[in-house]
Amino acid sequence: GDSVTQMEGPVTLSEEAFLTINCTYTATGYPSLFWYVQYPGEGLQLLLKATKADDKGSNKGFEATYRKETTSFHLEKGSVQVSDSAVYFCALSGILTGGGNKLTFGTGTQLKVEL
Amino acid sequence: KAGVTQTPRYLIKTRGQQVTLSCSPISGHRSVSWYQQTPGQGLQFLFEYFSETQRNKGNFPGRFSGRQFSNSRSEMNVSTLELGDSALYLCASSTGAARYNEQFFGPGTRLTVL
């Protein structure tokens, strides 16, 4: 079945550092890929998405490129801020018999940004 | 446009009881999905509804059920609660049921089973 593997956290960075959170996936065909962010006590917020190979999703300085050849969707940001501290989830929506939209999530990576 | 709303936000129940959680999707969204989030199992898919029909179901026991109404609002029910059902239950809505449709999440209902 579909699965998502993302790097273990927590990740601790200084403000203005470069961020990479690795994400790889296993799925049949061409899934859609997503990054979600969860702040303490809240639900998930969609950060960015990509729906086909070589697509680059971007939002609020975050970027991720859909790499079919390496089955990866790594999240990057050039300069993190304290306000980026949160848990980040990589997810995919794959092909389902009969159609539909079901997200399969990675385990989440906690990011802490310090001054 | 208002986001996904879930009620109640917090719930405390005892083992053996049943519970009903409610979700109101974003206006115009016809697909509603439910997820369970726990520290041990992470985020797991429960079920998806589109136009009042259950499209997909996750690997959960029959104690977990749901439904969707004609106005796209959805409810999920858990009967005979167990301690392990303590979790954050998240509802998400999307415009359609295609895999490229992004899902927008509500704040969740925190269920504690004592």
mmCIF file of C-alpha atoms in Angstrom, chain B:
data_model
loop_
_atom_site.group_PDB
_atom_site.id
_atom_site.type_symbol
_atom_site.label_atom_id
_atom_site.label_comp_id
_atom_site.label_asym_id
_atom_site.label_seq_id
_atom_site.Cartn_x
_atom_site.Cartn_y
_atom_site.Cartn_z
ATOM 1 C CA LYS B 1 -15.342 32.093 3.635
ATOM 2 C CA ALA B 2 -15.648 30.247 6.920
ATOM 3 C CA GLY B 3 -13.352 27.285 7.478
ATOM 4 C CA VAL B 4 -14.153 23.769 8.561
ATOM 5 C CA THR B 5 -15.838 23.730 11.944
ATOM 6 C CA GLN B 6 -15.982 20.825 14.356
ATOM 7 C CA THR B 7 -18.074 20.409 17.464
ATOM 8 C CA PRO B 8 -17.517 19.853 20.247
ATOM 9 C CA ARG B 9 -13.873 20.839 20.605
ATOM 10 C CA TYR B 10 -13.334 18.761 23.721
ATOM 11 C CA LEU B 11 -15.119 15.702 25.022
ATOM 12 C CA ILE B 12 -14.621 13.432 27.996
ATOM 13 C CA LYS B 13 -16.345 10.054 28.046
ATOM 14 C CA THR B 14 -16.034 6.813 29.961
ATOM 15 C CA ARG B 15 -15.396 3.347 28.583
ATOM 16 C CA GLY B 16 -18.432 1.698 27.056
ATOM 17 C CA GLN B 17 -20.200 4.936 26.188
ATOM 18 C CA GLN B 18 -20.781 6.174 22.682
ATOM 19 C CA VAL B 19 -19.985 9.536 21.160
ATOM 20 C CA THR B 20 -21.006 11.576 18.119
ATOM 21 C CA LEU B 21 -18.742 14.191 16.580
ATOM 22 C CA SER B 22 -19.904 16.788 14.095
ATOM 23 C CA CYS B 23 -18.210 18.484 11.172
ATOM 24 C CA SER B 24 -19.383 21.353 8.973
ATOM 25 C CA PRO B 25 -17.333 21.659 5.779
ATOM 26 C CA ILE B 26 -16.379 24.800 3.926
ATOM 27 C CA SER B 27 -19.337 26.111 1.960
ATOM 28 C CA GLY B 28 -19.461 24.441 -1.446
ATOM 29 C CA HIS B 29 -17.270 21.507 -0.469
ATOM 30 C CA ARG B 30 -18.905 18.152 -1.075
ATOM 31 C CA SER B 31 -16.224 15.790 0.188
ATOM 32 C CA VAL B 32 -15.617 15.226 3.887
ATOM 33 C CA SER B 33 -12.957 12.968 5.367
ATOM 34 C CA TRP B 34 -12.182 11.984 8.941
ATOM 35 C CA TYR B 35 -8.795 11.225 10.488
ATOM 36 C CA GLN B 36 -7.655 10.044 13.885
ATOM 37 C CA GLN B 37 -4.458 11.482 15.357
ATOM 38 C CA THR B 38 -2.679 9.798 18.259
ATOM 39 C CA PRO B 39 0.910 10.068 19.523
ATOM 40 C CA GLY B 40 1.488 6.360 18.893
ATOM 41 C CA GLN B 41 -0.175 5.800 15.520
ATOM 42 C CA GLY B 42 0.063 9.280 14.050
ATOM 43 C CA LEU B 43 -2.551 10.398 11.537
ATOM 44 C CA GLN B 44 -4.780 7.619 10.270
ATOM 45 C CA PHE B 45 -7.613 7.792 7.753
ATOM 46 C CA LEU B 46 -11.043 6.798 9.018
ATOM 47 C CA PHE B 47 -13.435 7.379 6.128
ATOM 48 C CA GLU B 48 -14.396 9.688 3.285
ATOM 49 C CA TYR B 49 -17.838 10.813 2.193
ATOM 50 C CA PHE B 50 -18.868 12.434 -1.047
ATOM 51 C CA SER B 51 -22.449 13.422 -1.840
ATOM 52 C CA GLU B 52 -23.757 11.406 1.108
ATOM 53 C CA THR B 53 -21.964 8.222 0.002
ATOM 54 C CA GLN B 54 -19.042 6.625 1.790
ATOM 55 C CA ARG B 55 -16.303 6.403 -0.829
ATOM 56 C CA ASN B 56 -13.497 4.926 1.216
ATOM 57 C CA LYS B 57 -12.956 3.460 4.641
ATOM 58 C CA GLY B 58 -9.803 3.012 6.667
ATOM 59 C CA ASN B 59 -8.770 0.055 8.740
ATOM 60 C CA PHE B 60 -10.845 0.690 11.842
ATOM 61 C CA PRO B 61 -13.329 -1.582 13.620
ATOM 62 C CA GLY B 62 -17.042 -1.382 12.964
ATOM 63 C CA ARG B 63 -17.494 0.641 16.154
ATOM 64 C CA PHE B 64 -16.439 3.624 14.068
ATOM 65 C CA SER B 65 -19.118 4.825 11.696
ATOM 66 C CA GLY B 66 -20.084 7.990 9.929
ATOM 67 C CA ARG B 67 -22.560 9.632 7.680
ATOM 68 C CA GLN B 68 -22.995 12.700 5.537
ATOM 69 C CA PHE B 69 -26.105 14.768 5.139
ATOM 70 C CA SER B 70 -27.510 16.456 2.050
ATOM 71 C CA ASN B 71 -25.967 19.787 3.115
ATOM 72 C CA SER B 72 -22.538 18.037 3.224
ATOM 73 C CA ARG B 73 -22.296 18.222 7.003
ATOM 74 C CA SER B 74 -20.933 15.022 8.466
ATOM 75 C CA GLU B 75 -21.021 13.143 11.718
ATOM 76 C CA MET B 76 -18.926 10.305 13.011
ATOM 77 C CA ASN B 77 -19.963 7.968 15.768
ATOM 78 C CA VAL B 78 -17.887 5.751 17.988
ATOM 79 C CA SER B 79 -19.748 3.144 19.991
ATOM 80 C CA THR B 80 -18.562 1.150 23.001
ATOM 81 C CA LEU B 81 -15.650 3.468 23.635
ATOM 82 C CA GLU B 82 -12.280 2.031 24.609
ATOM 83 C CA LEU B 83 -9.349 3.762 26.287
ATOM 84 C CA GLY B 84 -7.425 3.536 23.020
ATOM 85 C CA ASP B 85 -10.015 5.698 21.284
ATOM 86 C CA SER B 86 -8.625 8.738 23.081
ATOM 87 C CA ALA B 87 -7.355 10.912 20.253
ATOM 88 C CA LEU B 88 -7.710 14.088 18.276
ATOM 89 C CA TYR B 89 -10.334 13.527 15.576
ATOM 90 C CA LEU B 90 -9.845 15.724 12.552
ATOM 91 C CA CYS B 91 -12.341 16.454 9.836
ATOM 92 C CA ALA B 92 -11.285 17.722 6.428
ATOM 93 C CA SER B 93 -13.269 18.962 3.462
ATOM 94 C CA SER B 94 -12.475 19.410 -0.211
ATOM 95 C CA THR B 95 -14.300 20.577 -3.300
ATOM 96 C CA GLY B 96 -14.195 17.183 -4.934
ATOM 97 C CA ALA B 97 -13.099 13.630 -4.396
ATOM 98 C CA ALA B 98 -10.137 13.562 -6.779
ATOM 99 C CA ARG B 99 -6.691 12.917 -5.383
ATOM 100 C CA TYR B 100 -5.438 16.345 -6.514
ATOM 101 C CA ASN B 101 -8.106 18.147 -4.484
ATOM 102 C CA GLU B 102 -6.467 19.609 -1.418
ATOM 103 C CA GLN B 103 -8.142 18.888 1.893
ATOM 104 C CA PHE B 104 -8.774 21.653 4.420
ATOM 105 C CA PHE B 105 -8.803 20.631 8.046
ATOM 106 C CA GLY B 106 -10.833 21.741 11.005
ATOM 107 C CA PRO B 107 -9.371 22.322 14.481
ATOM 108 C CA GLY B 108 -10.329 18.842 15.643
ATOM 109 C CA THR B 109 -12.265 17.324 18.509
ATOM 110 C CA ARG B 110 -10.143 16.140 21.414
ATOM 111 C CA LEU B 111 -11.757 12.967 22.813
ATOM 112 C CA THR B 112 -10.605 11.614 26.151
ATOM 113 C CA VAL B 113 -11.889 8.218 27.261
ATOM 114 C CA LEU B 114 -11.579 7.463 30.974
#
